[in-house]
Short mmCIF file of C-alpha atoms in Angstrom, two decimals:
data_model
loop_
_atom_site.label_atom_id
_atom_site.label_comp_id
_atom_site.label_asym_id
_atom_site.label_seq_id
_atom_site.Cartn_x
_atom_site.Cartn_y
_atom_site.Cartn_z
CA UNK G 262 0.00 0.00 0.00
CA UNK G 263 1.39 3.35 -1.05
CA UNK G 264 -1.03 6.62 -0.26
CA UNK G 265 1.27 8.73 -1.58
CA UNK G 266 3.17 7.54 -5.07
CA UNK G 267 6.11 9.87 -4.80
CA UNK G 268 6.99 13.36 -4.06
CA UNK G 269 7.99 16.74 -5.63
CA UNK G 270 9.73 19.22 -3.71
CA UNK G 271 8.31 17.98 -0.31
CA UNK G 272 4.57 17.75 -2.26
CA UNK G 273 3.24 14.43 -2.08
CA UNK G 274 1.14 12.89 -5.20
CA UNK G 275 -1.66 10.25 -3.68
CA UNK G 276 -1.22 7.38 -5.43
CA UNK G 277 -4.84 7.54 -6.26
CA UNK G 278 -4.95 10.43 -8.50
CA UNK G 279 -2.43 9.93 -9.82
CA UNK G 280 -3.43 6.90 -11.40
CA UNK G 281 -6.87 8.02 -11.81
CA UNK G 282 -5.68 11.40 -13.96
CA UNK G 283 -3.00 9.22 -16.05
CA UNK G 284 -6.52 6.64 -16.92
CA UNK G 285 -8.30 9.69 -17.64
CA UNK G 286 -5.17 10.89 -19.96
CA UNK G 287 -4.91 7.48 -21.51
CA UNK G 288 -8.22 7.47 -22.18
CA UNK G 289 -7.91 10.77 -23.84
CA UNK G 290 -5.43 9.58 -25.98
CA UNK G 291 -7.05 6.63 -26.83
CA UNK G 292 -10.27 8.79 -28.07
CA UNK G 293 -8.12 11.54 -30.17
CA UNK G 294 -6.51 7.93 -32.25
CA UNK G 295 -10.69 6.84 -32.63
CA UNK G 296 -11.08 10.26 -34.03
CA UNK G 297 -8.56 10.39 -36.21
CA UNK G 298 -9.34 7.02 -37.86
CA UNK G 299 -13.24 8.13 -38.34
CA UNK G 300 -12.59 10.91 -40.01
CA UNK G 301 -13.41 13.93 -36.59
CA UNK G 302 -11.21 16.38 -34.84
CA UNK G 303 -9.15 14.91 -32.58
CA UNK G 304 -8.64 18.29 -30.78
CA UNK G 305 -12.23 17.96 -29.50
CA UNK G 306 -11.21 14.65 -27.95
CA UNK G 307 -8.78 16.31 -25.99
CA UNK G 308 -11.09 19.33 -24.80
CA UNK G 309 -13.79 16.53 -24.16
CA UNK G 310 -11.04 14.90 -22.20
CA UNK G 311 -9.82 17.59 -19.81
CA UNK G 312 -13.54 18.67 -19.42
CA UNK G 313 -15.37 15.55 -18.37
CA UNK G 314 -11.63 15.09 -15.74
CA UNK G 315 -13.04 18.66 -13.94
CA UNK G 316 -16.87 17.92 -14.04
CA UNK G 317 -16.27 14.39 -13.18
CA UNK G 318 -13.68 14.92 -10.01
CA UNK G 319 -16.56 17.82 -8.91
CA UNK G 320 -19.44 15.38 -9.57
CA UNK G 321 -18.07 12.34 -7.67
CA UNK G 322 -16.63 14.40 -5.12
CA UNK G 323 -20.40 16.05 -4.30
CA UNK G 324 -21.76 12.03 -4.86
CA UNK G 325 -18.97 11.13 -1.95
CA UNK G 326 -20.36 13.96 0.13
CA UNK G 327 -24.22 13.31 -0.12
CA UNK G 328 -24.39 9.73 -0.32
CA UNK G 329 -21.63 7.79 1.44
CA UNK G 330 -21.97 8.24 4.69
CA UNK G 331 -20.10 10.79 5.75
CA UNK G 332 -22.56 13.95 5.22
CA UNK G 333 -23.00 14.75 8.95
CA UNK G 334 -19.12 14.56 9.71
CA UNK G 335 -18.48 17.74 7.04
CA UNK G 336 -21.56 19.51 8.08
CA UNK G 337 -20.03 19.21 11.46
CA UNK G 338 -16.53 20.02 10.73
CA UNK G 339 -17.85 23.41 9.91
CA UNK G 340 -20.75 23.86 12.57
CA UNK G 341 -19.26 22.14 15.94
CA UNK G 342 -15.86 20.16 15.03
CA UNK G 343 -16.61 18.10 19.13
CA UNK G 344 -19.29 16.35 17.24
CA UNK G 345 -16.63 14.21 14.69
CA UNK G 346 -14.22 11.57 15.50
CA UNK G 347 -11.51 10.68 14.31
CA UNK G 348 -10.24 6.74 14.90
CA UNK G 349 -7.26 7.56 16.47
CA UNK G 350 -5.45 6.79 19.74
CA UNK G 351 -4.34 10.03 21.74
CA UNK G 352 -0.87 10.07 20.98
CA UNK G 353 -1.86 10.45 17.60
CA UNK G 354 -4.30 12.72 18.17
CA UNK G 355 -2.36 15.15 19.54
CA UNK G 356 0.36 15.06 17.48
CA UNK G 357 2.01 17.60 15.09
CA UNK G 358 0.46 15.59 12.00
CA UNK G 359 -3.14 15.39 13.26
CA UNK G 360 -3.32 18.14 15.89
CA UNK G 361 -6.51 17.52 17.37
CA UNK G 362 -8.06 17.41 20.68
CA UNK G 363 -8.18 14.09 22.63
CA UNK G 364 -11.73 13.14 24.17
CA UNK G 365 -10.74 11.42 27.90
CA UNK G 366 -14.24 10.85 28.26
CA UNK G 367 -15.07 9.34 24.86
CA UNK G 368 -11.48 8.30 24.38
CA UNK G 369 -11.66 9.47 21.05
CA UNK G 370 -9.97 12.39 18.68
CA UNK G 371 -11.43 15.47 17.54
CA UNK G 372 -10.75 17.87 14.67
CA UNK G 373 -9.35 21.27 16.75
CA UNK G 374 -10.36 24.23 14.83
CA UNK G 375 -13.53 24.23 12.68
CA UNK G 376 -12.88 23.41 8.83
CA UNK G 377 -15.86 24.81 6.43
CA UNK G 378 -14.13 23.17 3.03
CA UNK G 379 -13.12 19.72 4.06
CA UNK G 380 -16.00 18.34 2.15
CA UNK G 381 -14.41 20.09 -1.12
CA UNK G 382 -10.63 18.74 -0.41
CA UNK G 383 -11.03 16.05 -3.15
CA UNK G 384 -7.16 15.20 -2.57
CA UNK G 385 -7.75 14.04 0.86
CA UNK G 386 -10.22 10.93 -0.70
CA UNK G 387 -13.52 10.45 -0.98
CA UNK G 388 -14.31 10.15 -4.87
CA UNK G 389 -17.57 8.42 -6.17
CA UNK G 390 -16.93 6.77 -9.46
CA UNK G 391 -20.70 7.07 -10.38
CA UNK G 392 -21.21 10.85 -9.28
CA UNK G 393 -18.07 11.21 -11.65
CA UNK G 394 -19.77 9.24 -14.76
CA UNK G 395 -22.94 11.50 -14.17
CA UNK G 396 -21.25 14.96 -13.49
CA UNK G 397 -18.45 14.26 -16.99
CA UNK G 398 -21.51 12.93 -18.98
CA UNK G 399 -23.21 16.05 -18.64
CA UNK G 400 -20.03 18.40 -19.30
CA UNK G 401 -19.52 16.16 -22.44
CA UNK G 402 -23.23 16.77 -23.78
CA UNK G 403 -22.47 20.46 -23.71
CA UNK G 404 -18.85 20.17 -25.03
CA UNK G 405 -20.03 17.96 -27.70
CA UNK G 406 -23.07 20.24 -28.36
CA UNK G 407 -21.03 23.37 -28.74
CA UNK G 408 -18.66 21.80 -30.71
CA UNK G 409 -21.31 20.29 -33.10
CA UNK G 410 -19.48 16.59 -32.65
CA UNK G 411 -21.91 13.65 -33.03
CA UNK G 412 -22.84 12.32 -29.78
CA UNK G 413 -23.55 9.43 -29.74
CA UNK G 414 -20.46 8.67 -31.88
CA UNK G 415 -18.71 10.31 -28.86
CA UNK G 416 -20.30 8.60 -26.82
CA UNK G 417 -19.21 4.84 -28.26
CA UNK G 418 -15.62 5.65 -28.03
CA UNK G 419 -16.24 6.58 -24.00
CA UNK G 420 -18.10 2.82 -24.12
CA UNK G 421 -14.25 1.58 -24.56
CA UNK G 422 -12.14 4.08 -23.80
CA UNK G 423 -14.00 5.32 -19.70
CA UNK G 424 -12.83 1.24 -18.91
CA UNK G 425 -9.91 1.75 -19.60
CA UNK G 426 -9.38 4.40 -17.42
CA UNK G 427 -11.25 3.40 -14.49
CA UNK G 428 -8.38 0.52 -14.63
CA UNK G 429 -5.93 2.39 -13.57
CA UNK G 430 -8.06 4.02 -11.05
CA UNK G 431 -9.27 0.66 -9.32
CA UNK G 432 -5.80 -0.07 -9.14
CA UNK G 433 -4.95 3.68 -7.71
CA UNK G 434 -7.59 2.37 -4.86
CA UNK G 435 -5.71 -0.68 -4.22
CA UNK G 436 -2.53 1.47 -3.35
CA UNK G 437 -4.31 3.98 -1.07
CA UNK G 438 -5.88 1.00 0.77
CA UNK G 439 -9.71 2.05 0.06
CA UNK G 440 -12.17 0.36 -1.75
CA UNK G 441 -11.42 -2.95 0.01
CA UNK G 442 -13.68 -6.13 0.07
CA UNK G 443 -14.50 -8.96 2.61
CA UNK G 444 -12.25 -11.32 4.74
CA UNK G 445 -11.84 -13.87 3.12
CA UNK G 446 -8.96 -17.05 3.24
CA UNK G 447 -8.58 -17.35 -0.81
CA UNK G 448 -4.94 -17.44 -1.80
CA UNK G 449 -4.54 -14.37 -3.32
CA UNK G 450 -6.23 -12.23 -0.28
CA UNK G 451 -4.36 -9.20 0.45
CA UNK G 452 -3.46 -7.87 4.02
CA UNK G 453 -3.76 -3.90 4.32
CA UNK G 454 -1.33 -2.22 7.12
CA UNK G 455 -1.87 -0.86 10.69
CA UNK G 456 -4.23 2.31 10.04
CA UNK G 457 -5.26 2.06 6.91
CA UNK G 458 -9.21 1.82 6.46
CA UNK G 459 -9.08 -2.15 6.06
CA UNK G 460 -7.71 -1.92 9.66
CA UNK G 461 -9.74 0.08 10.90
CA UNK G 462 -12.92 -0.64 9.61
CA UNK G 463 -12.12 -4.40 11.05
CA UNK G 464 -11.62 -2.53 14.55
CA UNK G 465 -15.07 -0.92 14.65
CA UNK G 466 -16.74 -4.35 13.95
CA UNK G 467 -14.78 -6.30 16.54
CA UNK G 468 -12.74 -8.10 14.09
CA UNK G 469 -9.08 -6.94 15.24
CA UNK G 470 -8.16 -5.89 18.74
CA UNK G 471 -6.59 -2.34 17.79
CA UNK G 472 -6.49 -0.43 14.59
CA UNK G 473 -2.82 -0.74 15.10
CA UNK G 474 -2.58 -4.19 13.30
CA UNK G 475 -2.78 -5.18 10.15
CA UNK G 476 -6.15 -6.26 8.89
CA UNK G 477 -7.49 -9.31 8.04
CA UNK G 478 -6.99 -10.77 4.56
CA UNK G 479 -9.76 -9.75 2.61
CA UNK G 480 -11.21 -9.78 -0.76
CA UNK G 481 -8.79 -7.27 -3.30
CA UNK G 482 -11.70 -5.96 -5.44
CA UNK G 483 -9.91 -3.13 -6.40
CA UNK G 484 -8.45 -5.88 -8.83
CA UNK G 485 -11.62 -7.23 -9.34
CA UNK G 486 -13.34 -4.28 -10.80
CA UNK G 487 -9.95 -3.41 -12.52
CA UNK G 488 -9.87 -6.64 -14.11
CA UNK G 489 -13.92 -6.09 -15.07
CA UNK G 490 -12.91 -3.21 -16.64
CA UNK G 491 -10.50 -4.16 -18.75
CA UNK G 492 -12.87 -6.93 -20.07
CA UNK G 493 -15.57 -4.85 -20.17
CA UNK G 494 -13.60 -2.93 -22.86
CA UNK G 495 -11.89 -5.73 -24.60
CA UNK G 496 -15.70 -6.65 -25.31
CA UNK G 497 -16.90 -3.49 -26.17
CA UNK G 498 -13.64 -2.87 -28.66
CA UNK G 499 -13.65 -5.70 -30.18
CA UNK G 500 -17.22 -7.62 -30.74
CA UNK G 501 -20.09 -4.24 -29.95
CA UNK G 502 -18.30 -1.50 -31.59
CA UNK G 503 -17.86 -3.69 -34.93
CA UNK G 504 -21.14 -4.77 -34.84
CA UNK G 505 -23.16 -2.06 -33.98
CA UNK G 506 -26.72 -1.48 -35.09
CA UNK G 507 -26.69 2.47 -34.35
CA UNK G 508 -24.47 5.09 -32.91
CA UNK G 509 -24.45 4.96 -29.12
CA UNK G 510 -24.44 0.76 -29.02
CA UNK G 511 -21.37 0.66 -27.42
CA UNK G 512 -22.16 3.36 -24.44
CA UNK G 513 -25.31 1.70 -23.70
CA UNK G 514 -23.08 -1.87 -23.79
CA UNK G 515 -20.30 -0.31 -21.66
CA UNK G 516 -23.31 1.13 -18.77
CA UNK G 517 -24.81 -2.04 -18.90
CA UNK G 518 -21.94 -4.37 -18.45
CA UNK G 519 -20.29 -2.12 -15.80
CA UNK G 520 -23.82 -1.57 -13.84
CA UNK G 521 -24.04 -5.09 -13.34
CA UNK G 522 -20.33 -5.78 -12.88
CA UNK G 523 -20.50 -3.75 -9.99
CA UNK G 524 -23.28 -4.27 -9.08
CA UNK G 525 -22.42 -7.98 -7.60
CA UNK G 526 -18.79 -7.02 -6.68
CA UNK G 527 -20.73 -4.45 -4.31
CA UNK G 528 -21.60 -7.89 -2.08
CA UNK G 529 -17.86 -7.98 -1.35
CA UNK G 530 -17.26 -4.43 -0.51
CA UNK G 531 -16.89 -3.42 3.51
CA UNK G 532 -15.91 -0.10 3.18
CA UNK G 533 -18.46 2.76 4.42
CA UNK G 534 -20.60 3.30 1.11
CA UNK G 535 -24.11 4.57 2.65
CA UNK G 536 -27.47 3.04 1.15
CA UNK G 537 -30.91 2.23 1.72
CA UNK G 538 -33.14 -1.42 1.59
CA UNK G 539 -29.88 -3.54 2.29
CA UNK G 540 -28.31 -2.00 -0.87
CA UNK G 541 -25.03 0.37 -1.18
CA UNK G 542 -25.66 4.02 -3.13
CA UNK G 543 -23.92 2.61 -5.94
CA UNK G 544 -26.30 -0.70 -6.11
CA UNK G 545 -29.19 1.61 -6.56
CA UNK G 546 -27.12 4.02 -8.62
CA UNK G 547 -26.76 0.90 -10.91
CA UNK G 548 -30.40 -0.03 -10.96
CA UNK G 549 -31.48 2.34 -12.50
CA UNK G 550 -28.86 3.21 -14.59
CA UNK G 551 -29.85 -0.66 -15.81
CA UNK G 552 -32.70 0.69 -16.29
CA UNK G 553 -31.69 3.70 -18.26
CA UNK G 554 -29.27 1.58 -20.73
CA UNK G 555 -32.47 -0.88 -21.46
CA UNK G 556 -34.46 2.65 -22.23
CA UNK G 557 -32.13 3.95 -24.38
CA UNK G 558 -31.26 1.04 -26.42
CA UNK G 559 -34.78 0.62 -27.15
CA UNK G 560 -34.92 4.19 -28.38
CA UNK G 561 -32.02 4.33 -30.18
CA UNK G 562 -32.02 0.41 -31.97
CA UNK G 563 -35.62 2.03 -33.51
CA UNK G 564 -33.30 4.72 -35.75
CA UNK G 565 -32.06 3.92 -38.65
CA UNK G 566 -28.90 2.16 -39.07
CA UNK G 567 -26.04 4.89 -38.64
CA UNK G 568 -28.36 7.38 -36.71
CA UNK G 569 -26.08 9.73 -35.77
CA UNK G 570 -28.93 12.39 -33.74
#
């Protein structure tokens, strides 16, 4: 596990994104080849690119915010900073790193001074892949639309190239230690160190004596999903994109396939994800976005054969 991939003149770079900007810049390049070889601009590709990276680091950032659990700890880190803890021991806690004020009676840590824009520090974690799809598919349809680019021709070379990407960002999660799955005894479980969310998730249910151990071996489905993603575009690539009935085939493919991907790796997660009715936020998220793939390639498989609208 490495949080922080390497550092610049005393600035670290989280290992998370990192990876996630160099999937998104892969990606990129990726679409501006497509482009090229069907006869668009490939400079449109690469505004597309850095413009769905900005909306869709502010839309899964606001999805992390609302829907995973922690709401109630930002609102309070502004309002009355006594009412969050932090899992730390006291020593910690009132160290120069963490600087916060140790609870005797609770025997817990909280933040010192009041902080009104945690819930916008994006670098510190907390990034929803979903609220990220949503927020850069909207800042593409405007792009696009100013630009006068075919959409849904746009929108098949995401189908393959968005997989790609997220790749490198599952596998970002699997160096900052979040994201992590079940115990589990399968030979290729992975152990996460002392402090690190595996750890002390474990702690909180009873699992490990002290946060200060390394957790459990548990499910890595950071690979999982990584690995999902890569197949998800070797299919779409390779057998939808060639065979396509209409423009936008391979998006609705790509939602589909990745909805119900994670979907059942979702069963394996432990990490705080909020939800409702025994599902996470991103189990519901992929419901209906199920739902909205079925919807749309019923609309779109009615236009005629190289619809491009």
């Amino acid at each position: 596990m490495h949080p922080d991939l390497f550092q610049i003149f005393g600035t670290s770079f989280p290992s998370y994104f990192v990876l996630l900007l160099s999937g998104f810049l892969f990606a990129t390049a990726m679409g501006t080849v497509w482009a090229s070889r069907v006869g668009e601009s490939a400079d449109v590709i690469v505004d597309l690119g850095l413009a769905m990276l900005l909306a869709g680091v502010v839309g899964a950032r606001i999805l992390h915010v609302i829907a995973d659990g922690y709401f109630w700890d930002y609102v309070h880190m502004c309002t009355d900073p006594s009412r969050v803890d932090w899992p730390l021991d006291q020593s910690e806690c009132v160290s120069s790193t963490y600087d916060g004020v140790w609870d005797a009676l609770k025997t817990t840590c909280h933040p010192r001074a009041p902080d009104c824009l945690a819930w916008a520090k994006f670098w510190a974690g907390g990034l929803t892949y979903y609220g990220g799809l949503l927020g850069a598919s909207v800042a593409a349809w405007f792009l696009l639309k100013r630009d006068r680019f075919p959409f849904w021709k746009a929108a098949d070379m995401a189908g393959f190239a968005v997989p790609l990407g997220l790749a490198f960002g599952r596998m970002g999660c699997l160096m900052a230690g979040c994201c992590f799955g079940a115990t589990c005894s399968l030979p290729w479980a992975v152990s996460f160190p002392w402090r690190s969310a595996a750890s002390e998730e474990q702690f909180k249910e009873h699992l490990l004596p002290t946060a200060k151990m390394w957790s459990l071996p548990v499910h890595p489905t950071q690979i999982y999903e990584s690995f999902a993603c890569l197949a998800i575009a070797a299919v779409c690539l390779l057998w939808v994109h060639p065979r396509k009935r209409y423009d936008g085939q391979v998006f609705v493919a790509f939602v589909a396939m990745y909805a119900a991907a994670r979907f059942l790796l979702e069963f394996l997660r432990r990490d705080d994800r909020g939800g409702f009715f025994g599902l996470s936020t991103s189990q519901l998220l992929g419901l209906g976005l199920l739902a909205v793939a079925a919807a749309v390639h019923a609309w779109r498989g009615r236009a005629p054969s190289g619809a491009t609208a």
